[in-house]
Short mmCIF file of C-alpha atoms in Angstrom, two decimals:
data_model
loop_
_atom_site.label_atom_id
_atom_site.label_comp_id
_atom_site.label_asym_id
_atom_site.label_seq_id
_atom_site.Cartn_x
_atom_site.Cartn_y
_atom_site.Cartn_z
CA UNK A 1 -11.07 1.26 -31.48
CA UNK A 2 -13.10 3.06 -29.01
CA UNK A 3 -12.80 6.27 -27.24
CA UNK A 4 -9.21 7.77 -26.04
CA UNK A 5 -9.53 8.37 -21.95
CA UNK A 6 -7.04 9.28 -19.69
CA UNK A 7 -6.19 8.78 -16.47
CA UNK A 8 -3.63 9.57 -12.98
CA UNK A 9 -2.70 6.13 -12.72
CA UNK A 10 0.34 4.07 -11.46
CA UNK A 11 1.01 0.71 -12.33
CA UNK A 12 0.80 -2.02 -10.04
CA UNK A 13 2.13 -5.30 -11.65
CA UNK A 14 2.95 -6.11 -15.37
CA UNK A 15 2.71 -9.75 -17.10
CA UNK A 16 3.23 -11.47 -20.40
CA UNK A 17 0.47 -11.78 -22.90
CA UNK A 18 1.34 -13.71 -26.36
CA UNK A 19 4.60 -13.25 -28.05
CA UNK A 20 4.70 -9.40 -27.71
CA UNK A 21 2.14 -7.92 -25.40
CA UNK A 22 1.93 -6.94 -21.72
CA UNK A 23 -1.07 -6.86 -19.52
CA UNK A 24 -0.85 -4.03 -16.80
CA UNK A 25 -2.84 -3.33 -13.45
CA UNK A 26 -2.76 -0.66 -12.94
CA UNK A 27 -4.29 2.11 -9.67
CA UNK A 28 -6.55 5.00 -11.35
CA UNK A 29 -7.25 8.25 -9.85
CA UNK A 30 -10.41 8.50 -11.57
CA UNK A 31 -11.99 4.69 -12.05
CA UNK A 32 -10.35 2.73 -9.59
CA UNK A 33 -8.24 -0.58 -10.32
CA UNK A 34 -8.03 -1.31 -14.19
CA UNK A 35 -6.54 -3.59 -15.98
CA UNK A 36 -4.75 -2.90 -19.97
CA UNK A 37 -3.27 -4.04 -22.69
CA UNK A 38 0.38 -2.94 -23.97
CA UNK A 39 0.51 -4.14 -27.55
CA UNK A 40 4.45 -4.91 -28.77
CA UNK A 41 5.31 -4.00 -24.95
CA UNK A 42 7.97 -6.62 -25.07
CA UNK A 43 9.33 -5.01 -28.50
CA UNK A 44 13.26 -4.01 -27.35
CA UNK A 45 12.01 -0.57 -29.39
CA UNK A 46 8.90 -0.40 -27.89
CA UNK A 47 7.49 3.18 -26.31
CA UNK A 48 5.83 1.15 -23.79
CA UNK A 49 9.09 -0.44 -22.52
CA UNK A 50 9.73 1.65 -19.67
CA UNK A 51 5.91 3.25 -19.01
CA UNK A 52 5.03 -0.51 -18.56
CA UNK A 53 7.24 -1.38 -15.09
CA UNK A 54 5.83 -1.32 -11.96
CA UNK A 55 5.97 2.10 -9.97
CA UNK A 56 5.67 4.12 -12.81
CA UNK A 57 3.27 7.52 -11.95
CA UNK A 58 1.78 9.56 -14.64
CA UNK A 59 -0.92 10.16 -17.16
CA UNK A 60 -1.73 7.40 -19.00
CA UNK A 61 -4.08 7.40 -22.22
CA UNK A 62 -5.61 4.50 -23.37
CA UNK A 63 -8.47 3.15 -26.13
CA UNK A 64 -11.53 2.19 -23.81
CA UNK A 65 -13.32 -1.23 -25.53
CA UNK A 66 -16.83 -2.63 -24.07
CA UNK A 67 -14.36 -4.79 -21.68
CA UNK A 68 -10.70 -3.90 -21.95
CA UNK A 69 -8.40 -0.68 -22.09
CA UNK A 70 -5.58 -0.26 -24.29
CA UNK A 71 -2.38 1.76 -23.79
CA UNK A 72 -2.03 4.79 -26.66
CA UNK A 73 0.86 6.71 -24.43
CA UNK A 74 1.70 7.83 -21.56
CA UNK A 75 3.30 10.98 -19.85
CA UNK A 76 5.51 9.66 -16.81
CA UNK A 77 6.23 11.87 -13.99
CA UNK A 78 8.01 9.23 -11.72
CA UNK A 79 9.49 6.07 -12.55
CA UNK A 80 11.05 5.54 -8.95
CA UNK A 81 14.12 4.44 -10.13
CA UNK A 82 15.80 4.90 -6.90
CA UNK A 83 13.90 2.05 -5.32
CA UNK A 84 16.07 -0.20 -8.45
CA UNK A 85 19.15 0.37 -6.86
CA UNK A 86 17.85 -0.74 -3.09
CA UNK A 87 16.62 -4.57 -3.07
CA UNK A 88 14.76 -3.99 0.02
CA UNK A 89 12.82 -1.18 -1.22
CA UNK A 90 12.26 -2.86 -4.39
CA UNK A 91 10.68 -5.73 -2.58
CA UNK A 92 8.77 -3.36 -0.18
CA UNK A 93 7.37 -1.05 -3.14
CA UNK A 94 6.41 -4.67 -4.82
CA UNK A 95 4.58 -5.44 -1.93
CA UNK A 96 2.57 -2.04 -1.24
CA UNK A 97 1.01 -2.26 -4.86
CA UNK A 98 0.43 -6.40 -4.70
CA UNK A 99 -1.21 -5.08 -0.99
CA UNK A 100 -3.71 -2.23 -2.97
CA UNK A 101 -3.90 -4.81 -5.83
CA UNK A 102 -5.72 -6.78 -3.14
CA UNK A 103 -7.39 -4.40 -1.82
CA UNK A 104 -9.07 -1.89 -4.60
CA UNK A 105 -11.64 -2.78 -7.32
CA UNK A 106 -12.46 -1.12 -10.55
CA UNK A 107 -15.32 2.08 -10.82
CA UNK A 108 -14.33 2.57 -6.74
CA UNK A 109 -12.81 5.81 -5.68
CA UNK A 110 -9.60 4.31 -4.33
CA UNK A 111 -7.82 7.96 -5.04
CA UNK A 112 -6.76 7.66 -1.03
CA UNK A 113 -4.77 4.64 -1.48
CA UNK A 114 -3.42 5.62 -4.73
CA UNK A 115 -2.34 8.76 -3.06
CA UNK A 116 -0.69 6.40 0.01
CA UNK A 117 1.37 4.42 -2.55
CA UNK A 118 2.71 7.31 -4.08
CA UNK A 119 4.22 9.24 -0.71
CA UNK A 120 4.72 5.46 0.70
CA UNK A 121 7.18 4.74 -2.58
CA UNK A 122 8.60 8.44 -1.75
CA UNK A 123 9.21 7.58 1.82
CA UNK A 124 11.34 4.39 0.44
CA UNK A 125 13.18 6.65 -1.77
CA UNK A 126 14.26 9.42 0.80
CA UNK A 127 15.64 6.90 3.60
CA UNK A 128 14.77 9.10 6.08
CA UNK A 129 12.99 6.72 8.76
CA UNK A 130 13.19 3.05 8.70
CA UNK A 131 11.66 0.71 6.11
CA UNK A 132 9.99 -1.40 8.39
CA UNK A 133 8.29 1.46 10.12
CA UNK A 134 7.63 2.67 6.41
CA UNK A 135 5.98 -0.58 5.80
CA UNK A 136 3.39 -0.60 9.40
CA UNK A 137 2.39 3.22 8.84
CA UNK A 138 1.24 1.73 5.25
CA UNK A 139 -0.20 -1.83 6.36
CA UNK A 140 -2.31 0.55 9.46
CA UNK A 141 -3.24 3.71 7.06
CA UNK A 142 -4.31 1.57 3.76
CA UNK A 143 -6.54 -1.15 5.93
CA UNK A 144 -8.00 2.19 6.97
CA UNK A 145 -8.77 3.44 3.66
CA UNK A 146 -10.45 0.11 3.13
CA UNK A 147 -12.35 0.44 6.18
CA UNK A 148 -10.40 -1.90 8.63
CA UNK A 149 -9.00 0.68 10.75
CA UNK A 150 -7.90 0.33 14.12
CA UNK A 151 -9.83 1.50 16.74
CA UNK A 152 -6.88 3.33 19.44
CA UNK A 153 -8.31 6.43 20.62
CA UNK A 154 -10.38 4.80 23.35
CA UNK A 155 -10.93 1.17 25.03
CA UNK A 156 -13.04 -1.03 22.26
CA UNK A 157 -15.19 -2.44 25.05
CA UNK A 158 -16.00 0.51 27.71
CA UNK A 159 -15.23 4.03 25.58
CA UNK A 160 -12.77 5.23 28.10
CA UNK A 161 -9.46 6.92 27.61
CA UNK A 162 -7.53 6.39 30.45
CA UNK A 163 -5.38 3.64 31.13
CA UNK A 164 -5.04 1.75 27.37
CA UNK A 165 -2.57 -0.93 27.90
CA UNK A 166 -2.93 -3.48 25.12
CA UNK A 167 -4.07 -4.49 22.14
CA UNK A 168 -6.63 -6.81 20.90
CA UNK A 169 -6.69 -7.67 16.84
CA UNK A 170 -10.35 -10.21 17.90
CA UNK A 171 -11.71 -6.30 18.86
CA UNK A 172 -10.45 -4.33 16.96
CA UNK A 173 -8.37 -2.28 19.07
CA UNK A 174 -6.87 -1.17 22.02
CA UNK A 175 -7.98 -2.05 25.86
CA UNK A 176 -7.45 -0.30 29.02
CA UNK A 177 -6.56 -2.05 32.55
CA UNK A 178 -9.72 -3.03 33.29
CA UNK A 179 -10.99 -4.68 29.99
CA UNK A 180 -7.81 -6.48 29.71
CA UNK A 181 -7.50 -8.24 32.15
CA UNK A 182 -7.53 -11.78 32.17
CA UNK A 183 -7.50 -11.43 28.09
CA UNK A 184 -5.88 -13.95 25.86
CA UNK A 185 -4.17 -13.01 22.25
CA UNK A 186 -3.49 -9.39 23.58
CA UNK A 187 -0.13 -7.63 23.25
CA UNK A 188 1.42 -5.03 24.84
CA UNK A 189 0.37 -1.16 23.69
CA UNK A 190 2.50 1.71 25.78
CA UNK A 191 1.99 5.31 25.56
CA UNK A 192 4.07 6.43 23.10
CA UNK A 193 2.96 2.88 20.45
CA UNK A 194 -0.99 4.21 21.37
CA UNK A 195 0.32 8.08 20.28
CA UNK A 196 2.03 6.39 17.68
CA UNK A 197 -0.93 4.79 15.83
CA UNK A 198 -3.42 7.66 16.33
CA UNK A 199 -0.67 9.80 14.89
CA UNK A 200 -0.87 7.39 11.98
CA UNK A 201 -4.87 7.33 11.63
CA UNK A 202 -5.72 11.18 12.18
CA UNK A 203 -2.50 12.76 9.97
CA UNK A 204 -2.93 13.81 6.70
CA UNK A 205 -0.73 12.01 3.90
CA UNK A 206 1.69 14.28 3.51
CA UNK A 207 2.73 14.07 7.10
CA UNK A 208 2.72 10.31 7.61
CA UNK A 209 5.83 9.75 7.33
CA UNK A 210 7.73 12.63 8.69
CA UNK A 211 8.45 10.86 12.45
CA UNK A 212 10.49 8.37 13.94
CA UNK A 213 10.21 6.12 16.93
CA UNK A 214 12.49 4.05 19.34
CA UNK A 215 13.44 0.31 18.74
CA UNK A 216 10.69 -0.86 21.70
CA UNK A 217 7.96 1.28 20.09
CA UNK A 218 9.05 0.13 16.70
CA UNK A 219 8.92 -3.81 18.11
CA UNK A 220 5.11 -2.87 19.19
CA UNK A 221 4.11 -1.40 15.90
CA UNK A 222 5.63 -4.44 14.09
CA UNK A 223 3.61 -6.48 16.45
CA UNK A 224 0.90 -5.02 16.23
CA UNK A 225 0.17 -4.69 12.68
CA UNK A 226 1.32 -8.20 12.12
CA UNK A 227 -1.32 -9.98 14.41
CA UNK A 228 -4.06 -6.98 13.00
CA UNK A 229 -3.44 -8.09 9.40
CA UNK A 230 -3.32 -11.87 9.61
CA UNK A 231 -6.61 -11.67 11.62
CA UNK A 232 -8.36 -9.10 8.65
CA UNK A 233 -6.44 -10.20 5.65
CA UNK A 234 -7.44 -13.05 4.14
CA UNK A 235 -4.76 -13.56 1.77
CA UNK A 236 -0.91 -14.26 1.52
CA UNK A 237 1.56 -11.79 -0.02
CA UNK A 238 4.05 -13.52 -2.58
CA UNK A 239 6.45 -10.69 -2.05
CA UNK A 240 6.34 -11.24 1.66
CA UNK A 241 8.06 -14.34 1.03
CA UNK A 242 11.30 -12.10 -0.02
CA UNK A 243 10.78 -9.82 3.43
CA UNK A 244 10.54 -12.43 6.09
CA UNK A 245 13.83 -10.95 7.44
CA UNK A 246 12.68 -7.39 8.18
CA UNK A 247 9.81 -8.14 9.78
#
C-alpha cells in the first residue's frame, strides 16, 4: 500500500480513469506538481466527490507507491465555491491552474505559485478590482516565479532610469527614449503602467491585489502581458478559448 504522506495541496484539473476512478493534478506545498489516483471518485456516495473538483485547498493524505499517489482523505479548507456561481471567474480560476499546470514540475519547490493561485482565486472571489487586471497581475507575477520576469525598473539595453517609454517583449523589458527609438514590436509603457508593473514584481502576495488602475493603464497592462506571454510561452491555453472576450 505504501506509506500515508500528506500534503498543502490544491487541485489543479480532475479526469476520468476506468469506470469509477479519477486522476487528479494536483499543486503541493511540499513536492511540487503531483499527480493521484481517486479510487470510486465517480461513486454518487463517494468521500472524494467534492475533495476531487478543481480549486479545492486543503490537506490532502494519500498512499505514496514507487510511481503513483493515492487519495486516503482529505481535510478541505476552501472549495471556492463562489467562483461556481460567476462563469467568468470559473473560466479565469480554470485557466490560472491549467497556466501553473504548465508551468510547475514534481520534487520543485513551486510553494510561490501555489501561494499565487490561492490569493489569485481569492481576488476572483472578492470582486474588488477587475478580472482582467486580476488575470495580468497573475500572468506578470507567476512567469516571475518561473523565472521569466519582466525587467521594468530600468532600460534593458543602457541601465538607466529616466525616461522609460516602451516596452519590448524581444528584450525583455522596458526602454527609455533613447533605446527606443527607431524600434519595431514595441508598445507604449507610461508612468503610471511602468509603476504599475514594478508594483506587481517587488509586492509581497498578500498585497498584489489590493490596487486599481484607470481604463488606459489597464489597456497597457493587457497589452503588455499579452505580447510578453506569446513571445515566452510556448503553449496554448484551452480555457483561453472561453476568455477571448475579456481580453
Amino acid at each position: 500500500m505504501g506509506d500515508l504522506v500528506t500534503l498543502t495541496a490544491m487541485v489543479l484539473s480532475a479526469s476520468n480513469v476506468g469506470d469509477y476512478d479519477k486522476r487528479i493534478v494536483l499543486l503541493t506545498k511540499e513536492r511540487g506538481k503531483i499527480s493521484a489516483f481517486a479510487k470510486g471518485a465517480r461513486r454518487p456516495n463517494s468521500p472524494f466527490v467534492a475533495m476531487c473538483q478543481p480549486f479545492s485547498f486543503g490537506q490532502f493524505s494519500f498512499y505514496e507507491g514507487r510511481s503513483s499517489y493515492n487519495l486516503h482523505h482529505a481535510d478541505i479548507t476552501n472549495y471556492f465555491t463562489e467562483l461556481r456561481t460567476d462563469l467568468e471567474a470559473v473560466y479565469l480560476g480554470m485557466y490560472f491552474c491549467e497556466f501553473a499546470d504548465y508551468l510547475t514540475n514534481e520534487n520543485n519547490d513551486e510553494s510561490a505559485i501555489l501561494k499565487l493561485l490561492y490569493q489569485s482565486l481569492r481576488a476572483l472571489t472578492k470582486g474588488t478590482i477587475p478580472y482582467v487586471l486580476i488575470r495580468c497581475i497573475y500572468e506578470v507575477k507567476v512567469l516571475a516565479f518561473y523565472g521569466q520576469a519582466m525587467q521594468v525598473f530600468s532600460c534593458v539595453e543602457c541601465g538607466t532610469e529616466e525616461g522609460i517609454i516602451a516596452f519590448a517583449s524581444s528584450s525583455g523589458g522596458v526602454l527609455c527614449n533613447t533605446c527606443a527609438r527607431g524600434r519595431k514590436g514595441t508598445l507604449k509603457v507610461s508612468q503610471s503602467t511602468l509603476y504599475a508593473l514594478q508594483y506587481i514584481l517587488a509586492s509581497p502576495l498578500e498585497k498584489l491585489y489590493t490596487f486599481t488602475v484607470s481604463k488606459e493603464v489597464l489597456l497597457e497592462l493587457k497589452a503588455i502581458t499579452k505580447q510578453y506571454i506569446g513571445f515566452y510561452v510556448d503553449k496554448k491555453f484551452k480555457t483561453l478559448e472561453f476568455l477571448m472576450d475579456t481580453y
